[in-house]
């Protein structure tokens, strides 16, 4: 008779969570998935699906107590990370605790932690109303964002005082606590840094270059791994900085996703850091392609109290993801299917184009992931498409 399978709690069921569910099942766990029921793919992939919102932490906890799980885990969601750490703390499972979870999901608390640690971050002010902001002496442009959301939700670049009040109201409408940050605008290219931590030891996995729609909403159009615009000296400085970021936020276990901006002079500004895997398939797919490391399985191992295996499973390649915004993007995908079919790693379910405004990452129509053996090969594919690599 084989050993009894262990239960694993997974918070979230959308398409970005599905690789986690599938990996856990492949590793022999019984998957218990909690999410608001909306027809997401993870509802069908799970061994057991519970139609409970991820913010209903005590309802989830009561069920988890009966399951005696080996661990609790999620990827790519700040909101889910709070629930993960709450369940882990209450059940004595591996996690970073609620103090760390709040610091790594509330951008105001995060800024305070960065300031206390003397880390290079953007100056910001917390506001609860437009009237509060009117009393501030600001140098424009500024960024206005909710204190507690991710995925580009409610983020606006404001170039003059007349735009500030409306931007704050919109940002507050996206915030769970109805507060916003007004922060200085950091120029430069955008990057994210992926780490996994075990007992306070931080392991670098990848650096990702981010491409966005630009001002005013900055919705991600794609990611490239490793980055095109990054030299060894700059990467070395980043690898010295990010562990300090993780230490100041109390992140000792599991995935982390640190976002940076770097200007033309090489000055680094920390934008934010989440105690979870990067969304947009950065952790679930791009890291595996570019480094050969199974980041998803590593997160499951850590959640279940085991040191993660980080040895590469295959030689490194070049990885990219592109998101669907328009018919032009769909046309580009058809070109790749025709001319570079072997470079398509996978595609998502692509929604019908209905003309809606793409206001944040949740409103995009879909994505496709590419893999190439060299950067030259990847640039040859992307260079002929509607994708700005400059």
Short mmCIF file of C-alpha atoms in Angstrom, two decimals:
data_model
loop_
_atom_site.label_atom_id
_atom_site.label_comp_id
_atom_site.label_asym_id
_atom_site.label_seq_id
_atom_site.Cartn_x
_atom_site.Cartn_y
_atom_site.Cartn_z
CA UNK A 1 0.00 0.00 0.00
CA UNK A 2 1.39 3.43 -0.95
CA UNK A 3 1.71 6.26 1.51
CA UNK A 4 -1.28 8.47 2.08
CA UNK A 5 -1.21 11.62 -0.05
CA UNK A 6 -0.76 14.90 1.80
CA UNK A 7 -3.19 17.79 1.44
CA UNK A 8 -2.00 21.10 0.01
CA UNK A 9 -3.99 24.32 0.33
CA UNK A 10 -3.86 26.61 -2.73
CA UNK A 11 -5.31 30.12 -2.61
CA UNK A 12 -6.60 31.31 -5.99
CA UNK A 13 -7.85 29.51 -9.10
CA UNK A 14 -7.25 31.78 -12.10
CA UNK A 15 -5.12 30.99 -15.14
CA UNK A 16 -1.93 32.27 -13.49
CA UNK A 17 -2.54 29.92 -10.52
CA UNK A 18 -3.26 26.86 -12.62
CA UNK A 19 0.43 25.87 -13.14
CA UNK A 20 0.71 25.70 -9.34
CA UNK A 21 -2.30 23.39 -9.07
CA UNK A 22 -1.02 21.12 -11.82
CA UNK A 23 2.52 20.99 -10.36
CA UNK A 24 1.18 20.12 -6.91
CA UNK A 25 -0.90 17.27 -8.32
CA UNK A 26 2.11 16.02 -10.27
CA UNK A 27 4.12 16.05 -7.03
CA UNK A 28 1.51 13.78 -5.43
CA UNK A 29 -0.43 16.28 -3.32
CA UNK A 30 -4.20 16.41 -2.99
CA UNK A 31 -5.04 19.98 -4.00
CA UNK A 32 -7.65 21.96 -2.08
CA UNK A 33 -8.24 25.23 -3.94
CA UNK A 34 -10.10 28.23 -2.55
CA UNK A 35 -11.38 31.10 -4.72
CA UNK A 36 -14.47 33.06 -5.62
CA UNK A 37 -16.35 30.92 -8.15
CA UNK A 38 -16.12 32.52 -11.58
CA UNK A 39 -15.46 29.66 -13.99
CA UNK A 40 -11.66 29.87 -13.79
CA UNK A 41 -9.59 26.94 -15.03
CA UNK A 42 -8.30 26.12 -11.54
CA UNK A 43 -11.82 25.27 -10.43
CA UNK A 44 -11.66 22.28 -12.77
CA UNK A 45 -7.98 21.42 -12.24
CA UNK A 46 -8.30 21.17 -8.47
CA UNK A 47 -8.93 17.88 -6.72
CA UNK A 48 -11.29 19.81 -4.43
CA UNK A 49 -12.55 23.30 -5.15
CA UNK A 50 -14.16 25.50 -2.50
CA UNK A 51 -16.18 28.48 -3.81
CA UNK A 52 -15.04 30.81 -1.03
CA UNK A 53 -13.50 34.23 -1.64
CA UNK A 54 -9.82 34.38 -0.72
CA UNK A 55 -10.55 37.29 1.64
CA UNK A 56 -12.79 35.10 3.82
CA UNK A 57 -9.79 33.97 5.80
CA UNK A 58 -11.57 32.50 8.82
CA UNK A 59 -13.92 30.39 6.69
CA UNK A 60 -10.89 29.03 4.84
CA UNK A 61 -9.03 28.46 8.12
CA UNK A 62 -11.88 26.43 9.60
CA UNK A 63 -11.84 24.05 6.63
CA UNK A 64 -8.04 23.86 6.67
CA UNK A 65 -8.05 22.80 10.33
CA UNK A 66 -9.99 19.69 9.32
CA UNK A 67 -7.60 18.90 6.47
CA UNK A 68 -4.30 19.05 8.41
CA UNK A 69 -2.45 20.27 5.32
CA UNK A 70 1.28 19.95 4.65
CA UNK A 71 1.38 23.55 3.48
CA UNK A 72 -0.48 26.54 2.06
CA UNK A 73 0.68 28.39 -1.05
CA UNK A 74 -0.24 30.79 -3.84
CA UNK A 75 1.63 32.51 -6.66
CA UNK A 76 1.43 35.95 -8.21
CA UNK A 77 -1.18 37.63 -5.99
CA UNK A 78 -0.66 40.11 -3.16
CA UNK A 79 -4.16 39.55 -1.83
CA UNK A 80 -3.69 35.78 -1.79
CA UNK A 81 -0.31 36.20 -0.05
CA UNK A 82 -2.08 37.75 2.96
CA UNK A 83 -4.40 34.76 3.24
CA UNK A 84 -1.51 32.31 2.77
CA UNK A 85 0.48 33.84 5.62
CA UNK A 86 -2.57 34.04 7.88
CA UNK A 87 -3.41 30.35 7.38
CA UNK A 88 0.25 29.33 7.77
CA UNK A 89 0.61 31.34 10.98
CA UNK A 90 -2.56 29.95 12.52
CA UNK A 91 -1.72 26.34 11.63
CA UNK A 92 2.00 26.48 12.40
CA UNK A 93 3.00 25.97 8.77
CA UNK A 94 5.92 27.53 6.92
CA UNK A 95 5.38 31.21 6.16
CA UNK A 96 6.62 34.72 6.84
CA UNK A 97 3.96 35.78 9.35
CA UNK A 98 1.38 38.51 9.17
CA UNK A 99 3.68 41.43 9.99
CA UNK A 100 5.82 40.59 6.97
CA UNK A 101 2.74 39.90 4.82
CA UNK A 102 1.29 43.34 5.57
CA UNK A 103 4.59 45.13 4.94
CA UNK A 104 4.97 43.32 1.62
CA UNK A 105 1.43 44.05 0.41
CA UNK A 106 0.71 47.57 1.72
CA UNK A 107 2.78 50.05 -0.27
CA UNK A 108 2.74 52.68 2.49
CA UNK A 109 4.05 50.27 5.12
CA UNK A 110 6.58 49.07 2.54
CA UNK A 111 7.85 52.62 1.93
CA UNK A 112 8.23 53.15 5.67
CA UNK A 113 10.26 49.93 5.95
CA UNK A 114 12.48 50.96 3.03
CA UNK A 115 13.05 54.38 4.57
CA UNK A 116 13.92 52.91 7.98
CA UNK A 117 16.42 50.53 6.34
CA UNK A 118 18.00 53.31 4.30
CA UNK A 119 17.13 51.70 0.97
CA UNK A 120 16.88 53.68 -2.30
CA UNK A 121 13.17 54.10 -2.88
CA UNK A 122 10.76 56.77 -4.09
CA UNK A 123 9.60 59.42 -1.64
CA UNK A 124 5.85 59.18 -1.08
CA UNK A 125 2.95 60.58 0.93
CA UNK A 126 -0.13 58.73 2.13
CA UNK A 127 -3.43 60.46 1.36
CA UNK A 128 -7.02 59.60 2.21
CA UNK A 129 -8.62 62.37 0.15
CA UNK A 130 -7.81 64.84 -2.66
CA UNK A 131 -7.97 67.64 -0.09
CA UNK A 132 -5.01 66.18 1.77
CA UNK A 133 -2.97 66.11 -1.42
CA UNK A 134 -3.76 69.73 -2.25
CA UNK A 135 -1.80 70.79 0.82
CA UNK A 136 1.33 68.96 -0.38
CA UNK A 137 4.14 70.72 -2.19
CA UNK A 138 4.79 68.38 -5.10
CA UNK A 139 7.29 68.32 -7.93
CA UNK A 140 5.56 66.98 -11.02
CA UNK A 141 5.25 64.45 -12.53
CA UNK A 142 4.08 62.16 -9.71
CA UNK A 143 2.67 58.64 -9.56
CA UNK A 144 -0.64 58.04 -7.79
CA UNK A 145 -1.49 54.46 -6.80
CA UNK A 146 -3.65 52.49 -4.34
CA UNK A 147 -1.83 51.43 -1.19
CA UNK A 148 -2.86 47.80 -1.43
CA UNK A 149 -3.36 46.58 -5.00
CA UNK A 150 -1.19 44.97 -7.68
CA UNK A 151 -1.39 44.29 -11.40
CA UNK A 152 -1.24 48.00 -12.40
CA UNK A 153 -4.70 48.54 -10.92
CA UNK A 154 -5.41 52.20 -10.21
CA UNK A 155 -1.91 53.46 -11.10
CA UNK A 156 -1.70 56.88 -12.80
CA UNK A 157 1.05 59.27 -13.85
CA UNK A 158 0.04 62.84 -13.06
CA UNK A 159 1.85 65.64 -14.88
CA UNK A 160 0.08 68.72 -13.49
CA UNK A 161 -1.92 69.75 -10.39
CA UNK A 162 -5.27 69.84 -12.24
CA UNK A 163 -5.07 66.04 -12.75
CA UNK A 164 -4.25 65.15 -9.15
CA UNK A 165 -7.69 65.11 -7.54
CA UNK A 166 -9.24 62.77 -10.12
CA UNK A 167 -6.24 60.42 -10.03
CA UNK A 168 -6.44 60.15 -6.24
CA UNK A 169 -10.16 59.39 -6.34
CA UNK A 170 -9.62 56.68 -8.96
CA UNK A 171 -6.71 55.17 -7.03
CA UNK A 172 -8.73 55.18 -3.79
CA UNK A 173 -11.62 53.46 -5.58
CA UNK A 174 -9.27 50.54 -6.33
CA UNK A 175 -7.89 50.40 -2.78
CA UNK A 176 -9.34 48.04 -0.18
CA UNK A 177 -8.52 50.52 2.57
CA UNK A 178 -9.55 53.52 0.39
CA UNK A 179 -6.15 55.19 0.59
CA UNK A 180 -3.63 56.23 -2.02
CA UNK A 181 0.05 57.05 -2.28
CA UNK A 182 1.37 60.09 -4.07
CA UNK A 183 5.00 59.43 -4.88
CA UNK A 184 7.78 60.93 -6.91
CA UNK A 185 8.12 59.63 -10.45
CA UNK A 186 11.24 57.52 -11.04
CA UNK A 187 12.44 57.66 -14.66
CA UNK A 188 14.18 54.78 -16.36
CA UNK A 189 13.68 51.21 -17.46
CA UNK A 190 11.60 48.80 -15.39
CA UNK A 191 12.82 45.45 -14.12
CA UNK A 192 11.69 42.78 -11.69
CA UNK A 193 13.95 40.50 -9.69
CA UNK A 194 12.87 36.98 -8.78
CA UNK A 195 14.22 35.29 -5.64
CA UNK A 196 13.30 32.29 -3.53
CA UNK A 197 14.21 32.20 0.16
CA UNK A 198 14.73 29.36 2.60
CA UNK A 199 15.29 30.03 6.31
CA UNK A 200 16.41 33.58 5.56
CA UNK A 201 18.90 32.62 2.85
CA UNK A 202 17.98 34.34 -0.41
CA UNK A 203 18.61 32.68 -3.79
CA UNK A 204 18.64 34.78 -6.97
CA UNK A 205 16.70 33.25 -9.85
CA UNK A 206 16.19 35.81 -12.60
CA UNK A 207 16.03 39.43 -13.70
CA UNK A 208 13.09 40.36 -15.93
CA UNK A 209 12.79 43.42 -18.17
CA UNK A 210 9.29 44.89 -18.22
CA UNK A 211 7.57 46.60 -21.14
CA UNK A 212 4.42 48.68 -20.57
CA UNK A 213 1.91 50.93 -22.30
CA UNK A 214 3.63 53.87 -20.61
CA UNK A 215 1.83 56.85 -19.11
CA UNK A 216 -0.72 57.24 -17.77
CA UNK A 217 -1.64 53.62 -16.84
CA UNK A 218 1.59 51.59 -17.29
CA UNK A 219 -0.14 48.28 -18.08
CA UNK A 220 2.39 45.54 -18.89
CA UNK A 221 2.57 44.64 -22.57
CA UNK A 222 5.28 42.02 -22.14
CA UNK A 223 8.33 40.75 -20.26
CA UNK A 224 11.76 39.52 -21.37
CA UNK A 225 14.10 37.25 -19.45
CA UNK A 226 17.04 37.71 -19.18
CA UNK A 227 16.87 41.46 -19.80
CA UNK A 228 18.10 43.07 -22.99
CA UNK A 229 19.35 46.28 -21.37
CA UNK A 230 21.43 45.06 -18.41
CA UNK A 231 25.19 44.66 -17.94
CA UNK A 232 26.98 42.40 -15.47
CA UNK A 233 28.04 45.26 -13.19
CA UNK A 234 24.51 46.58 -12.79
CA UNK A 235 23.13 43.09 -12.17
CA UNK A 236 25.77 42.56 -9.48
CA UNK A 237 24.64 45.76 -7.71
CA UNK A 238 21.03 44.58 -7.89
CA UNK A 239 21.95 41.21 -6.39
CA UNK A 240 23.60 43.01 -3.48
CA UNK A 241 20.56 45.25 -2.94
CA UNK A 242 17.59 42.87 -3.16
CA UNK A 243 18.52 40.62 -0.18
CA UNK A 244 18.55 43.78 1.95
CA UNK A 245 15.05 44.55 0.67
CA UNK A 246 13.84 41.08 1.61
CA UNK A 247 15.43 41.27 5.07
CA UNK A 248 13.83 44.62 5.85
CA UNK A 249 10.38 43.22 4.95
CA UNK A 250 10.89 40.04 6.97
CA UNK A 251 10.71 37.73 3.95
CA UNK A 252 12.53 34.55 5.03
CA UNK A 253 10.61 31.86 3.15
CA UNK A 254 9.29 31.42 -0.35
CA UNK A 255 9.12 33.49 -3.49
CA UNK A 256 9.64 37.22 -3.82
CA UNK A 257 9.18 39.67 -6.66
CA UNK A 258 11.04 43.00 -6.42
CA UNK A 259 10.31 45.76 -8.92
CA UNK A 260 12.98 48.36 -9.74
CA UNK A 261 13.53 51.31 -12.05
CA UNK A 262 17.00 52.18 -13.26
CA UNK A 263 17.76 55.50 -14.95
CA UNK A 264 20.36 56.28 -17.61
CA UNK A 265 23.00 57.04 -14.99
CA UNK A 266 22.56 53.60 -13.36
CA UNK A 267 20.72 54.93 -10.31
CA UNK A 268 18.42 52.25 -8.83
CA UNK A 269 15.05 52.98 -7.23
CA UNK A 270 12.99 50.27 -5.52
CA UNK A 271 9.38 50.54 -6.64
CA UNK A 272 7.96 47.71 -4.51
CA UNK A 273 8.54 44.15 -3.35
CA UNK A 274 6.01 41.37 -2.89
CA UNK A 275 6.46 38.25 -0.82
CA UNK A 276 5.16 36.10 -3.65
CA UNK A 277 6.08 34.96 -7.14
CA UNK A 278 5.82 37.48 -9.93
CA UNK A 279 2.54 37.31 -11.82
CA UNK A 280 2.18 37.45 -15.60
CA UNK A 281 3.77 33.95 -15.83
CA UNK A 282 7.14 35.44 -14.82
CA UNK A 283 7.70 32.88 -12.09
CA UNK A 284 5.63 30.00 -13.38
CA UNK A 285 7.02 29.93 -16.93
CA UNK A 286 9.73 32.48 -17.76
CA UNK A 287 12.07 31.47 -14.92
CA UNK A 288 11.82 27.82 -15.95
CA UNK A 289 12.63 28.67 -19.56
CA UNK A 290 15.47 31.10 -18.84
CA UNK A 291 17.10 29.36 -15.88
CA UNK A 292 15.91 25.77 -16.00
CA UNK A 293 14.77 26.06 -12.37
CA UNK A 294 11.25 24.91 -11.51
CA UNK A 295 10.21 27.92 -9.43
CA UNK A 296 6.69 26.59 -8.90
CA UNK A 297 7.89 23.32 -7.36
CA UNK A 298 10.37 25.27 -5.26
CA UNK A 299 7.50 27.31 -3.81
CA UNK A 300 5.57 24.14 -3.00
CA UNK A 301 8.63 22.63 -1.32
CA UNK A 302 9.15 25.69 0.86
CA UNK A 303 5.46 25.89 1.78
CA UNK A 304 5.65 22.28 2.94
CA UNK A 305 8.75 22.90 5.06
CA UNK A 306 11.39 21.48 2.73
CA UNK A 307 14.50 23.13 1.31
CA UNK A 308 13.80 23.85 -2.37
CA UNK A 309 15.68 22.10 -5.14
CA UNK A 310 17.20 24.82 -7.32
CA UNK A 311 19.44 22.85 -9.67
CA UNK A 312 18.66 23.56 -13.35
CA UNK A 313 16.73 20.90 -15.23
CA UNK A 314 17.84 22.11 -18.69
CA UNK A 315 20.21 24.66 -20.26
CA UNK A 316 19.16 28.32 -20.09
CA UNK A 317 17.17 29.84 -22.94
CA UNK A 318 15.61 33.24 -23.70
CA UNK A 319 12.01 33.72 -22.54
CA UNK A 320 9.39 36.32 -23.40
CA UNK A 321 5.70 36.86 -22.84
CA UNK A 322 3.47 39.16 -24.86
CA UNK A 323 -0.05 40.20 -23.93
CA UNK A 324 -2.98 40.65 -26.26
CA UNK A 325 -4.40 44.18 -26.40
CA UNK A 326 -5.64 44.49 -29.98
CA UNK A 327 -6.21 42.87 -33.35
CA UNK A 328 -2.65 43.85 -34.27
CA UNK A 329 -1.38 41.67 -31.42
CA UNK A 330 -3.45 38.74 -32.67
CA UNK A 331 -2.08 39.30 -36.17
CA UNK A 332 1.45 39.21 -34.72
CA UNK A 333 0.69 35.88 -33.06
CA UNK A 334 -0.49 34.45 -36.38
CA UNK A 335 2.80 35.57 -37.98
CA UNK A 336 4.72 33.71 -35.27
CA UNK A 337 2.57 30.61 -35.67
CA UNK A 338 3.36 30.63 -39.36
CA UNK A 339 7.04 31.63 -39.33
CA UNK A 340 8.34 30.59 -35.87
CA UNK A 341 6.09 27.78 -34.61
CA UNK A 342 8.84 26.02 -32.66
CA UNK A 343 9.38 29.16 -30.57
CA UNK A 344 5.85 29.17 -29.13
CA UNK A 345 6.12 27.78 -25.61
CA UNK A 346 2.43 28.09 -24.81
CA UNK A 347 -0.58 30.35 -25.33
CA UNK A 348 -3.41 31.23 -22.99
CA UNK A 349 -7.10 31.14 -23.66
CA UNK A 350 -7.63 34.33 -25.67
CA UNK A 351 -10.85 36.21 -25.08
CA UNK A 352 -12.87 37.72 -27.95
CA UNK A 353 -11.86 41.31 -28.68
CA UNK A 354 -14.78 43.43 -27.48
CA UNK A 355 -13.26 46.92 -27.65
CA UNK A 356 -13.04 47.48 -23.89
CA UNK A 357 -10.36 49.74 -22.43
CA UNK A 358 -7.31 47.83 -21.19
CA UNK A 359 -6.99 49.62 -17.86
CA UNK A 360 -4.97 47.06 -15.86
CA UNK A 361 -3.51 43.57 -16.15
CA UNK A 362 -6.83 41.86 -15.43
CA UNK A 363 -8.48 43.38 -18.53
CA UNK A 364 -6.03 42.09 -21.16
CA UNK A 365 -7.36 39.54 -23.66
CA UNK A 366 -4.71 36.85 -23.24
CA UNK A 367 -1.03 36.12 -23.79
CA UNK A 368 1.52 33.92 -25.50
CA UNK A 369 4.96 32.82 -24.30
CA UNK A 370 8.02 32.47 -26.52
CA UNK A 371 11.29 30.59 -26.03
CA UNK A 372 14.48 30.96 -28.07
CA UNK A 373 18.00 29.57 -27.87
CA UNK A 374 19.71 32.96 -28.17
CA UNK A 375 18.84 36.62 -27.63
CA UNK A 376 19.52 37.22 -31.33
CA UNK A 377 16.87 34.64 -32.24
CA UNK A 378 14.36 36.22 -29.84
CA UNK A 379 15.05 39.72 -31.16
CA UNK A 380 14.59 38.47 -34.69
CA UNK A 381 11.10 37.27 -33.73
CA UNK A 382 10.08 40.30 -31.66
CA UNK A 383 11.75 42.89 -33.88
CA UNK A 384 9.22 42.45 -36.65
CA UNK A 385 6.25 42.85 -34.31
CA UNK A 386 4.43 45.73 -32.66
CA UNK A 387 6.67 45.49 -29.57
CA UNK A 388 8.95 48.35 -28.51
CA UNK A 389 12.39 47.04 -27.53
CA UNK A 390 14.13 50.43 -27.50
#
